[in-house]
Structure formats: C-alpha cells, structure tokens
Coordinates of C-alpha atoms and ligand atoms in Angstrom, one line a residue:
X1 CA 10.4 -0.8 -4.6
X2 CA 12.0 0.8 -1.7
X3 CA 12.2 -0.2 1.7
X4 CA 10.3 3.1 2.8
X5 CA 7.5 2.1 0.3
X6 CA 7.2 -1.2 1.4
X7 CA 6.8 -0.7 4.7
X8 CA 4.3 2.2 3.9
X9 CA 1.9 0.0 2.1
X10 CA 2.3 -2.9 4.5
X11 CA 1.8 -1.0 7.6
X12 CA -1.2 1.8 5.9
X13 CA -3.1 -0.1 3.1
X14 CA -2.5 -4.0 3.8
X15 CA -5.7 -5.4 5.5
X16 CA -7.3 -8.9 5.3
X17 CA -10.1 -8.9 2.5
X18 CA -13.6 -8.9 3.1
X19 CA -14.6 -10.3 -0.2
X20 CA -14.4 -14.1 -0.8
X21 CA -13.6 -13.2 -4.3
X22 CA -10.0 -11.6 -3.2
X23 CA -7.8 -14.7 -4.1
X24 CA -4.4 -12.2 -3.7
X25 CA -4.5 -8.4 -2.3
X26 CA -2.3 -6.0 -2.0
X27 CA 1.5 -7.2 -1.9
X28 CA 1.7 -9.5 -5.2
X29 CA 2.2 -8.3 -8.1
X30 CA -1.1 -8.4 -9.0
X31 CA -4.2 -8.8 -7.6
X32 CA -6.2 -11.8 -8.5
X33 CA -10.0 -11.7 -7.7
X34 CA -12.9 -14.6 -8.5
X35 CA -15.6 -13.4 -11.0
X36 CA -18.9 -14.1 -10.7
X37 CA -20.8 -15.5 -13.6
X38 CA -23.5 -14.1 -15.0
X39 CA -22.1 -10.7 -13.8
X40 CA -20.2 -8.2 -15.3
X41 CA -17.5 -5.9 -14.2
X42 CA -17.8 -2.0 -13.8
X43 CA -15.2 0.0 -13.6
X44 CA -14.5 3.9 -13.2
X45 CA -11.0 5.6 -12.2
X46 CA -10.7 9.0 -10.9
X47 CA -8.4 11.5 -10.1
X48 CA -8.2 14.6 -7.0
X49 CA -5.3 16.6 -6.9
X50 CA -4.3 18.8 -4.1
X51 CA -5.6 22.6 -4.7
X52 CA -7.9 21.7 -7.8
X53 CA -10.3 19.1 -6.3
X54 CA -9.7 20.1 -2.2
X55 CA -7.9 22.8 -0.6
X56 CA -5.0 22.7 0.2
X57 CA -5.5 22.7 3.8
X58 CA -7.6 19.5 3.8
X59 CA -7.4 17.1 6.1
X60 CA -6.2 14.0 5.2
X61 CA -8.8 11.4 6.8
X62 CA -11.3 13.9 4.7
X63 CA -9.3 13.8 1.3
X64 CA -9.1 10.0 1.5
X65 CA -13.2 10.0 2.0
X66 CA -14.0 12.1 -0.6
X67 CA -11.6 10.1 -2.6
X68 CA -13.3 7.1 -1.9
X69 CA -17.4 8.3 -1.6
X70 CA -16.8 10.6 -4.7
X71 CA -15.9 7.1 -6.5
X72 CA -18.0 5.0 -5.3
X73 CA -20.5 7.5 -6.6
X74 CA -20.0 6.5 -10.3
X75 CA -20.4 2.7 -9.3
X76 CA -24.1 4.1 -7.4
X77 CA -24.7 5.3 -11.0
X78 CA -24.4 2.2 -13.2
X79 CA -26.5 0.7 -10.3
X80 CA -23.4 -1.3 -9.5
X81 CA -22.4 -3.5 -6.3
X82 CA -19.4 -1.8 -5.5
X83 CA -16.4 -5.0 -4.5
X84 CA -13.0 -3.6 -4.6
X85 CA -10.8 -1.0 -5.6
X86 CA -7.1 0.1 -6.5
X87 CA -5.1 3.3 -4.2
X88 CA -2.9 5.3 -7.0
X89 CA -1.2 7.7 -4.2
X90 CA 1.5 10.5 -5.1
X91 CA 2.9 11.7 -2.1
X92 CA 5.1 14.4 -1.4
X93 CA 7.0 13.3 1.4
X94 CA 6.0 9.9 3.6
X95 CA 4.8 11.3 7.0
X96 CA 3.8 8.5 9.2
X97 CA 1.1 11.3 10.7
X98 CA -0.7 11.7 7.3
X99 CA -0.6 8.4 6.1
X100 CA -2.0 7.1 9.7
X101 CA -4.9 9.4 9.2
X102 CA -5.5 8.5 5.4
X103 CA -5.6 5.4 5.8
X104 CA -8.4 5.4 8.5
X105 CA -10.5 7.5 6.4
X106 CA -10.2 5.5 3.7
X107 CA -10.8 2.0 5.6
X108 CA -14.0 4.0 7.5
X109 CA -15.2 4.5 3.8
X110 CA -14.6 0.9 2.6
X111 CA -15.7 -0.9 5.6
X112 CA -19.4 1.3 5.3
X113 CA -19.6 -0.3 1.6
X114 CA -18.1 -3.1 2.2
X115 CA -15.1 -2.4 -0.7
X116 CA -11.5 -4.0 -0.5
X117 CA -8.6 -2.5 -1.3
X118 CA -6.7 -4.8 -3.4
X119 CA -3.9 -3.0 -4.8
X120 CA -2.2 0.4 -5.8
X121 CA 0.7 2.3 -6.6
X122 CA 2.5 4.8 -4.6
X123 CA 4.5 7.2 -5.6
X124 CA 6.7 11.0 -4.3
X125 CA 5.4 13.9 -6.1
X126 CA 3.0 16.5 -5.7
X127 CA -0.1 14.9 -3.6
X128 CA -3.0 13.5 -6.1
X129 CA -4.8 10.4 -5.2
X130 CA -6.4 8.3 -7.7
X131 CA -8.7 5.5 -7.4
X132 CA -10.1 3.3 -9.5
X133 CA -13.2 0.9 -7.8
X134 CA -14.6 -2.2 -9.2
X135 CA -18.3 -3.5 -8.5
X136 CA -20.5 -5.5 -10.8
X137 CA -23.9 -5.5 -12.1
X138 CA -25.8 -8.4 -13.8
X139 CA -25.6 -9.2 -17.3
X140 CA -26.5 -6.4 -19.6
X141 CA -28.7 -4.6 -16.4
X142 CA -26.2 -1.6 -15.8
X143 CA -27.6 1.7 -16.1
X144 CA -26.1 3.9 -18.7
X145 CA -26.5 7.6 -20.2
X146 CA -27.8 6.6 -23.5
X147 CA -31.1 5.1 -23.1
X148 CA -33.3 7.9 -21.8
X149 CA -36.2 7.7 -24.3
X150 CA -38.9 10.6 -25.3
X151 CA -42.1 9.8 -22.7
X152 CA -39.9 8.9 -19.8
X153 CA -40.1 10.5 -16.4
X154 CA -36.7 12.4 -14.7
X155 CA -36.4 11.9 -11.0
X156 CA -33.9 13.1 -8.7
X157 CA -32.6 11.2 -5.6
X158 CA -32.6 12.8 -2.0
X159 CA -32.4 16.6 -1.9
X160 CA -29.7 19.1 -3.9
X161 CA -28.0 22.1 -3.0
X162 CA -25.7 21.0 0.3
X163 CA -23.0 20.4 -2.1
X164 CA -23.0 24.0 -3.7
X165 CA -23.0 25.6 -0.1
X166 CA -20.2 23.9 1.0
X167 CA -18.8 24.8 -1.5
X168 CA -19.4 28.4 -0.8
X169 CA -18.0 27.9 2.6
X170 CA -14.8 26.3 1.3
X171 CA -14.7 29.1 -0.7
X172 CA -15.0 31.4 1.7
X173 CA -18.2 32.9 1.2
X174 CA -20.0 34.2 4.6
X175 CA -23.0 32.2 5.0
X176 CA -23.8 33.4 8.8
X177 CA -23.9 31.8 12.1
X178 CA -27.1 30.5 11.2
X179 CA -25.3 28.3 9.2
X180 CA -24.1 25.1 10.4
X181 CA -20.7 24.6 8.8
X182 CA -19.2 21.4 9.9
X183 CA -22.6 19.4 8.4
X184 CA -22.0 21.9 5.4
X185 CA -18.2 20.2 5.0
X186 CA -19.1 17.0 6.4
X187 CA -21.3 16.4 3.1
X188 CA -18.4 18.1 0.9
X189 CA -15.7 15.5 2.5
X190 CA -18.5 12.5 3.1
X191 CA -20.8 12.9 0.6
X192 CA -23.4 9.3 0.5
X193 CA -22.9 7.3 -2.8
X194 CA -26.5 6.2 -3.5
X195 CA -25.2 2.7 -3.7
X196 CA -28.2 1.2 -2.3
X197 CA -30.6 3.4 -4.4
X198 CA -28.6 3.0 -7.5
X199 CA -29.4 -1.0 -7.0
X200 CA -33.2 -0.4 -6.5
X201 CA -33.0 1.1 -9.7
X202 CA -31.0 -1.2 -11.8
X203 CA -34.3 -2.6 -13.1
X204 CA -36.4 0.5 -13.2
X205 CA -34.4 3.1 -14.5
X206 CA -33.9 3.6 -18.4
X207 CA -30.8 5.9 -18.3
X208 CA -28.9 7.1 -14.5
X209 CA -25.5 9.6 -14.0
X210 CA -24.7 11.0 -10.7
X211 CA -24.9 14.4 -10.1
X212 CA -21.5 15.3 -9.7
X213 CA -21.1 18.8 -11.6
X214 CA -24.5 20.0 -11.2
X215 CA -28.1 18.9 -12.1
X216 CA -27.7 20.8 -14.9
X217 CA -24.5 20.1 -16.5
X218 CA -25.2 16.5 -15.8
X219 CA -28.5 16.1 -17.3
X220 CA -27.0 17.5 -20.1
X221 CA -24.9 13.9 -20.4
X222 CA -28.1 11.9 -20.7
X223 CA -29.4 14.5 -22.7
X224 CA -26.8 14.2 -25.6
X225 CA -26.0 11.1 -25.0
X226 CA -29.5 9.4 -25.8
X227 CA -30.6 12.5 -28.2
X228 CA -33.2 13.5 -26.2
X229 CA -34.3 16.9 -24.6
X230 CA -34.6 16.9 -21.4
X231 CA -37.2 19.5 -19.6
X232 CA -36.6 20.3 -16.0
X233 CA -39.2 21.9 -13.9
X234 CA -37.5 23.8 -11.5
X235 CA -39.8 24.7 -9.0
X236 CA -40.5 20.6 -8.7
X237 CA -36.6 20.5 -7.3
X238 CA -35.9 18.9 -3.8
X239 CA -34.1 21.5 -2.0
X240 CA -32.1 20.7 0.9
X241 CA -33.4 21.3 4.6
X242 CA -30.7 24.7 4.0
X243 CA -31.5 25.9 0.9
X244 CA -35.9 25.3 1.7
X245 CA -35.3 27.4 5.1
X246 CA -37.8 30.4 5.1
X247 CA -37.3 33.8 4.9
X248 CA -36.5 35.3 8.1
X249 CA -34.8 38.1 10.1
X250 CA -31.3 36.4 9.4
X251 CA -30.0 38.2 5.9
X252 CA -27.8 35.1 5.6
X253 CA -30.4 33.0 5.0
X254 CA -32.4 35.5 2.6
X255 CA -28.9 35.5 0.6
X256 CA -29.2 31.4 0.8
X257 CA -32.6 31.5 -0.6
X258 CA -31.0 33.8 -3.5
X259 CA -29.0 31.6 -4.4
X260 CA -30.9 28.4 -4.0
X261 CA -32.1 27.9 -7.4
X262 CA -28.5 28.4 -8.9
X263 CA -27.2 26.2 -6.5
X264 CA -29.8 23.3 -7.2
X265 CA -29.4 23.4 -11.3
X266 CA -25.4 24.6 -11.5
X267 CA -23.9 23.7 -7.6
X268 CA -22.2 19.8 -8.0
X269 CA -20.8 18.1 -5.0
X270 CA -24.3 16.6 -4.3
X271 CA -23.5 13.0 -5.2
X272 CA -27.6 12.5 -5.8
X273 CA -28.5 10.5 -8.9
X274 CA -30.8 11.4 -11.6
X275 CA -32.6 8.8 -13.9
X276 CA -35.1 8.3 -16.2
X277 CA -37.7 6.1 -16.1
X278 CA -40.2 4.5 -18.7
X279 CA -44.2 5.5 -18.2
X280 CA -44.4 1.4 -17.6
X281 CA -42.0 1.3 -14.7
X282 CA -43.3 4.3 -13.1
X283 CA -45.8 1.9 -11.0
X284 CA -42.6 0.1 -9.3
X285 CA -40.8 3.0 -8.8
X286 CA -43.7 4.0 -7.0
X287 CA -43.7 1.4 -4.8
X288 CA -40.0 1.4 -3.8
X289 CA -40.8 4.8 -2.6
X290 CA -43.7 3.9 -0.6
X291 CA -41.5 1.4 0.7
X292 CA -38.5 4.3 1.7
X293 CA -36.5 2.0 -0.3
X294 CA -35.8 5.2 -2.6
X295 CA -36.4 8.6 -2.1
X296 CA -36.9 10.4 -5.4
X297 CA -39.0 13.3 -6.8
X298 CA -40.2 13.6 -10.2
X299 CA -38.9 16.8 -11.7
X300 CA -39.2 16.6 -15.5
X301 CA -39.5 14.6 -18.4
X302 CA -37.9 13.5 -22.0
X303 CA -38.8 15.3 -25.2
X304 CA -37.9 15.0 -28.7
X305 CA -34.7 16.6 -28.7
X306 CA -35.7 20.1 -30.5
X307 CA -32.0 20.6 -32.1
X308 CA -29.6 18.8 -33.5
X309 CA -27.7 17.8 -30.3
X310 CA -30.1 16.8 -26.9
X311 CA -30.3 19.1 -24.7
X312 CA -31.5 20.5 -21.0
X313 CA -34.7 22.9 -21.0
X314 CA -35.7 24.4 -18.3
X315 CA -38.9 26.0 -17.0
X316 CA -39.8 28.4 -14.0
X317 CA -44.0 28.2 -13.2
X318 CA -44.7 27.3 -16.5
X319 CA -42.1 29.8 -18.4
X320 CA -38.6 29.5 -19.7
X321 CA -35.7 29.8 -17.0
X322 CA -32.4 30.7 -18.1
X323 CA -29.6 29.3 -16.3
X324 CA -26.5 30.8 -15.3
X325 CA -23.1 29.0 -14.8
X326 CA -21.7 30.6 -12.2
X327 CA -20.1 28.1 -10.6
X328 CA -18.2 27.3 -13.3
X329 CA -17.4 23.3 -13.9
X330 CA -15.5 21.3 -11.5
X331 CA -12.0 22.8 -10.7
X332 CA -13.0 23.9 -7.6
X333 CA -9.7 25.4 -5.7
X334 CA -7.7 26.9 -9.0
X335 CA -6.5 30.5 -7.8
Ligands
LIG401 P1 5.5 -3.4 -8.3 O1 6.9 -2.8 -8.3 O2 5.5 -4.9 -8.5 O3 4.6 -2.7 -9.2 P2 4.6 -1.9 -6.1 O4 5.8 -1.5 -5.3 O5 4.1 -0.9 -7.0 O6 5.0 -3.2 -6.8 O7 3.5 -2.4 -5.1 C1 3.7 -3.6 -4.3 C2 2.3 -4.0 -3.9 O8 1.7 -3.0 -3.1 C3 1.3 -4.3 -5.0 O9 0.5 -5.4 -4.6 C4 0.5 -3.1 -5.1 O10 -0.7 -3.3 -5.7 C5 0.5 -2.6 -3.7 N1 0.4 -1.2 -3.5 C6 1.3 -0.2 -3.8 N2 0.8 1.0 -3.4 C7 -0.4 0.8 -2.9 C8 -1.4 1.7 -2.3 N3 -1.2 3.0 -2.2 N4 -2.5 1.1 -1.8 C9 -2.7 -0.2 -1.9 N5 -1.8 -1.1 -2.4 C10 -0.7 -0.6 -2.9
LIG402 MG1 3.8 -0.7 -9.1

C-alpha cells in the first residue's frame, strides 16, 4: 500500500463505528464484526461505473449517494437491517477535492441508515465504485423472489415514474419549465431504500425485489423465479405527483402524461418495492397501512403461470396491454 493510499483512506473513509458489532474497521487487514445469533447475514455487491451507470459529469457527493442508496436498496428488498458495508473505489487520479466531497456523500448516506463502513479497496483506474453492504434478517424470515404463490396479492410501494423522468432529463429530453428538475435528479442521485418498509414486510410478504429496472422487467424476476404469472393492472399503478398531473395548457406536461404509463411499467430508478402477499396476510398488511407504517397499493395478482416459464401480463381497463421497452435495460449513459 502506498503512502498516498494510506493517507487517502485514513483521512476520507476512516470514522469511528456506530455499530457495537464493529470489533475492527477499516485499517486492519480485515474487518472483524460480532454476529448476532439467531440472525443471518445478507449480502449484495454492486457495481456503477463512470458513463454507464451516471454521467460523466456527475457530481461526486451524488455518485457516492446513489452508490450507497442504490445498495441499500437490495438489503430494503430481503427485508434486511442494513449494518455495514465495504468501499471498492477505482480512481483515476487522487484529488483531495473529489474525495472530500465523496466521502461526505457517502457518510450523509450511512449516517441516515445507520451503516458502517468497515473496509474497502482502493485502487487508480478508470472511476467505478463498488459496494458491497451487509444487514441481517432473522432466521429463515428474508424475503426472496421465489415464493410468490398463485392467489397472492402484488403491491407496489410509494409511487413510480420519478425515476424514468429523471432519467429523461439526464438524458436530455425537454420536459419544460413546468418541470422541476433538481427534485427530478435529486430522486435519481438520492433515491429512498424502503429500508423501513422492507422490515414491515419481512413477515407479511411471500416474495419482494426492488424495482430497480422497471416494474416490468422486475416482476418478471418473481415471475420466473417462483413459476408463477404475474398479472398487472395498469390503470391500478401509483403514479408520481409528476406523472398524475392533469392535462393542461403546458404541452410538456401533455407529453409527460404520454409517456406516463411507459414510464411506470419500463422506467427503473424508482427504488420502490414490489411484493406479494398471501390472501391470509392481507388483513395485517392492511393494518400497517392504516397505521402509515407502509404505503402500498394493490396492483395485481399471481396466476398459474400460463407457459412454460412465469411470466408478467398485463391489462389496460380490463383488456390486454402490450408493453414496450423503450427504455431499454439498465446501461443508462452508453453513447
Ligand atoms: P491490504 O493491502 O492489506 O489489502 P489495503 O491497502 O487494501 O490493505 O487497505 C488497508 C485498509 O484500508 C483495509 O482495512 C481496507 O479495508 C481499508 N480500505 C481500503 N480502501 C478503502 C476504501 N475505499 N474505503 C474504506 N476502507 C478502505
Ligand atoms: Mg486490499
């Protein structure tokens, strides 16, 4: 290890843990952490890299929160207490300027859900951060893809289609000064992990994935992966405050309301979560949502899969609806 890399990682990413559980952080070889019993560890490791998963032009407090949010999002989706996690940084050159503003966005991140950074690796090259987070879940309780059973209920979490119009203004795309862009890129660079939700429903849900790729190509996961079809009922989805404003004299907004529908089914970025849930468990859901504990609509419900591999179905007012990919999967800023 150099002396340049040392004093990076002391003077950016050391910080006294939060966690009890830390026994050694960053500066050891290893980390050593205290597990709990009765729990078990989740883990889930993800990569951005400059110009495929944020411009190139991104700021770097806003790369390191998307880093971290974007990740913390998989934990939301096992219904997982997030605890720690590990900094993989590749670095073109060590400017004191971009590390100083990293590193705050990252520690704003961690300290909101109470995460420690425990360890990492940093590296020169062409600027990619990965990180992998830790959290854990009670024995056999975390919520996977594969259980979604014929009968069940889907829900969403929150509201979709904030991600896909950020997207659009990343990308360019004119949406109008009736548009309010910084809240627009302030969901792309901060989107919420449903951490909180994701808990509520450890118990309650029979299958959970977060919607990182679009409703769409996501329900699709717990679709095949539990063998099931899944029928969406697309006039039942929450549409953001954006995407649900009426039509009026702006055309920018009568474009938005175009688009809406794509954007809701195919537009990722939204971070929400969507789960299944048993006709038993529907009562408790219920009451969590009375209770503001989790905000969720009902928007479909599991079928016998009708082919030979699960899949997504769905309807428009009672009729078929075809759905188009325009969007086009996840690498956002290849040119
Ligand atoms: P080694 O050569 O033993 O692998 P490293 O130089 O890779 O040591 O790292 C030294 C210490 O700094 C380790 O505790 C490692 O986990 C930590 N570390 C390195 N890079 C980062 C980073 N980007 N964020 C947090 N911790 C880091
Ligand atoms: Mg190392």
């Amino acid at each position: 290890m150099s002396l340049v890399e040392f004093d990076i990682i002391k003077r950016y990413f050391t910080r006294p843990a939060k966690q009890q559980s830390v026994s050694q952080s960053v500066g050891d070889d290893c980390a050593v952490l205290t597990l709990s019993s009765n729990k078990q560890l989740v883990l889930s490791m993800d990569t951005l890299v400059c110009g495929r998963h944020f411009p190139e032009d991104a700021a770097p407090y806003d790369i390191a929160t998307r880093a971290l949010c974007t990740s913390l999002s998989d934990l939301a989706a096992m219904g997982a207490k997030p605890l720690w996690f590990t900094l993989g940084l590749t670095l073109p050159a060590a400017s004191h300027e971009w590390l100083s503003e990293f590193s705050q966005g990252l520690f704003a991140i961690s300290d909101r859900y109470n995460v420690d950074l425990i360890g990492g690796d940093t590296t020169q090259g062409p600027l990619a951060v990965t990180i992998q987070v830790h959290g854990e879940v009670d024995q056999g309780q975390g919520l996977c893809r594969h259980s979604a059973q014929v009968g069940d209920s889907v829900f969403v979490t929150g509201c979709l289609g904030d991600g896909a119009a950020a997207l659009a203004v990343l990308q360019g795309e004119e949406l109008g000064s009736a548009v309010d862009k910084d809240y627009l890129l302030q969901r792309f660079y901060q989107p919420f992990p449903q951490i909180a939700m994701g808990q509520y429903l450890q118990s309650i849900a029979s299958a959970a994935i977060d919607i990182s790729d679009g409703l769409v190509a996501d329900a699709r996961h717990i679709a095949r992966a539990s063998q099931v079809d899944m029928v969406i009922n697309t006039e039942s989805l929450p549409l953001s405050d954006l995407l649900s404003a009426k039509p009026c004299y702006y055309n920018e907004i009568n474009h938005i309301r175009s688009k809406r529908l794509e954007w809701a089914l195919t537009g990722g970025d939204d971070y929400q979560l969507l789960f299944t849930v048993h006709p038993e468990k529907l009562t408790q859901l219920q009451l969590l949502i009375d209770e503001n504990l989790v905000v969720a609509t009902n928007i479909g419900f599991i079928t016998a899969k009708s082919q030979d591999v699960g899949d997504v179905v769905c309807y428009l007012n009672g009729g078929p609806y075809s759905v188009n990919y325009p969007l086009g999967g996840y690498q956002h800023f290849v040119t």
